[in-house]
């Protein structure tokens, strides 16, 4: 999936969140969107899946602007995004296979057998082959994240959205989550968008980095370019984030 956000404006009352934001995400990349707390990272993800509408601007998905689309025509685009929630969003009363199958079990006219074949295929993609019958509660945090990703892949999502995937996790588990993101991206070719303020995680995963500041993208570049940038907003963000703890705000 290729995403082009052009001249995005969004305010909540007098609070201006986006003020002419431009951002392009290329097919297959791991795009990390960095920004301090409250800069609109979560709001941006909600615009991608159509849960929020901008006041102005275009969001083109593979060339089609989804902003003017009515809800019904938005649906197929929404299905192409897989949102990985922070706590993985799994149901503990169901086993691994049922958790992955959930989005399809809700759709009628689909055979259980065909669904489970697909489940097996997606579990393979996240290195959880054959774990269908295991209880979710017996899985590690990292494995639960893999199950959540498998579920997103099952509905044929070709863009995975991660909202602060390492927030509140200790460094070791954070590293595992970073590795899972890179691995799934390589294995499935899905475009990944990660919003975070975690620098360690950013440089461990990103193929491209954008820094969100005051309603716009203040800087974009490869990890190397951002690391060596002399852009003042970037320097300030990096300096501040280096001294902050990983899971701060
Ligand atoms: N539905 C909403 N109504 C009003 N204000 C909102 C809404 N959603 C987010 N905001 C505000 O927009 C700003 C950006 O929020 P958010 O995207 O959640 O920031 P973050 O970068 O921390 O994810 C914040 O000031 C937040 O309070
Ligand atoms: Mg947020």
Tab-separated table of N, CA and C and ligand atoms in Angstrom, residues 36-43 45-46 86 163-164 195-197 249, ligand 2:
chain	number	residue	atom	x	y	z
A	36	UNK	N	6.372	14.136	19.975
A	36	UNK	CA	6.098	14.216	21.398
A	36	UNK	C	4.647	13.862	21.656
A	37	UNK	N	4.347	13.597	22.904
A	37	UNK	CA	2.978	13.303	23.310
A	37	UNK	C	2.073	14.475	22.946
A	38	UNK	N	0.918	14.160	22.391
A	38	UNK	CA	-0.046	15.205	22.075
A	38	UNK	C	0.151	15.880	20.730
A	39	UNK	N	1.092	15.376	19.927
A	39	UNK	CA	1.354	16.008	18.625
A	39	UNK	C	0.432	15.486	17.514
A	40	UNK	N	-0.427	14.522	17.848
A	40	UNK	CA	-1.409	14.072	16.858
A	40	UNK	C	-1.088	12.735	16.207
A	41	UNK	N	-0.239	11.937	16.838
A	41	UNK	CA	0.145	10.646	16.242
A	41	UNK	C	-1.057	9.697	16.159
A	42	UNK	N	-1.774	9.565	17.267
A	42	UNK	CA	-2.943	8.675	17.254
A	42	UNK	C	-4.036	9.233	16.350
A	43	UNK	N	-4.194	10.547	16.366
A	43	UNK	CA	-5.201	11.180	15.512
A	43	UNK	C	-4.885	10.913	14.036
A	45	UNK	N	-3.373	8.223	12.782
A	45	UNK	CA	-3.753	6.840	12.474
A	45	UNK	C	-5.266	6.732	12.290
A	46	UNK	N	-6.016	7.467	13.117
A	46	UNK	CA	-7.482	7.428	13.005
A	46	UNK	C	-7.952	8.022	11.677
A	86	UNK	N	-2.199	-1.743	21.751
A	86	UNK	CA	-1.082	-1.856	22.688
A	86	UNK	C	-1.119	-3.148	23.508
A	163	UNK	N	0.361	1.630	17.225
A	163	UNK	CA	0.310	2.857	18.022
A	163	UNK	C	1.103	2.645	19.309
A	164	UNK	N	2.268	3.257	19.373
A	164	UNK	CA	3.159	3.155	20.537
A	164	UNK	C	3.335	1.706	20.994
A	195	UNK	N	3.774	4.607	15.109
A	195	UNK	CA	3.883	5.912	15.744
A	195	UNK	C	4.423	5.705	17.154
A	196	UNK	N	5.381	6.532	17.517
A	196	UNK	CA	6.078	6.304	18.782
A	196	UNK	C	6.861	7.550	19.198
A	197	UNK	N	7.304	7.552	20.446
A	197	UNK	CA	8.307	8.548	20.825
A	197	UNK	C	9.546	7.829	21.349
A	249	UNK	N	5.682	9.346	28.791
A	249	UNK	CA	4.627	9.969	28.169
A	249	UNK	C	4.259	10.009	26.799
B	2	LIG	MG1	-1.215	8.538	20.970
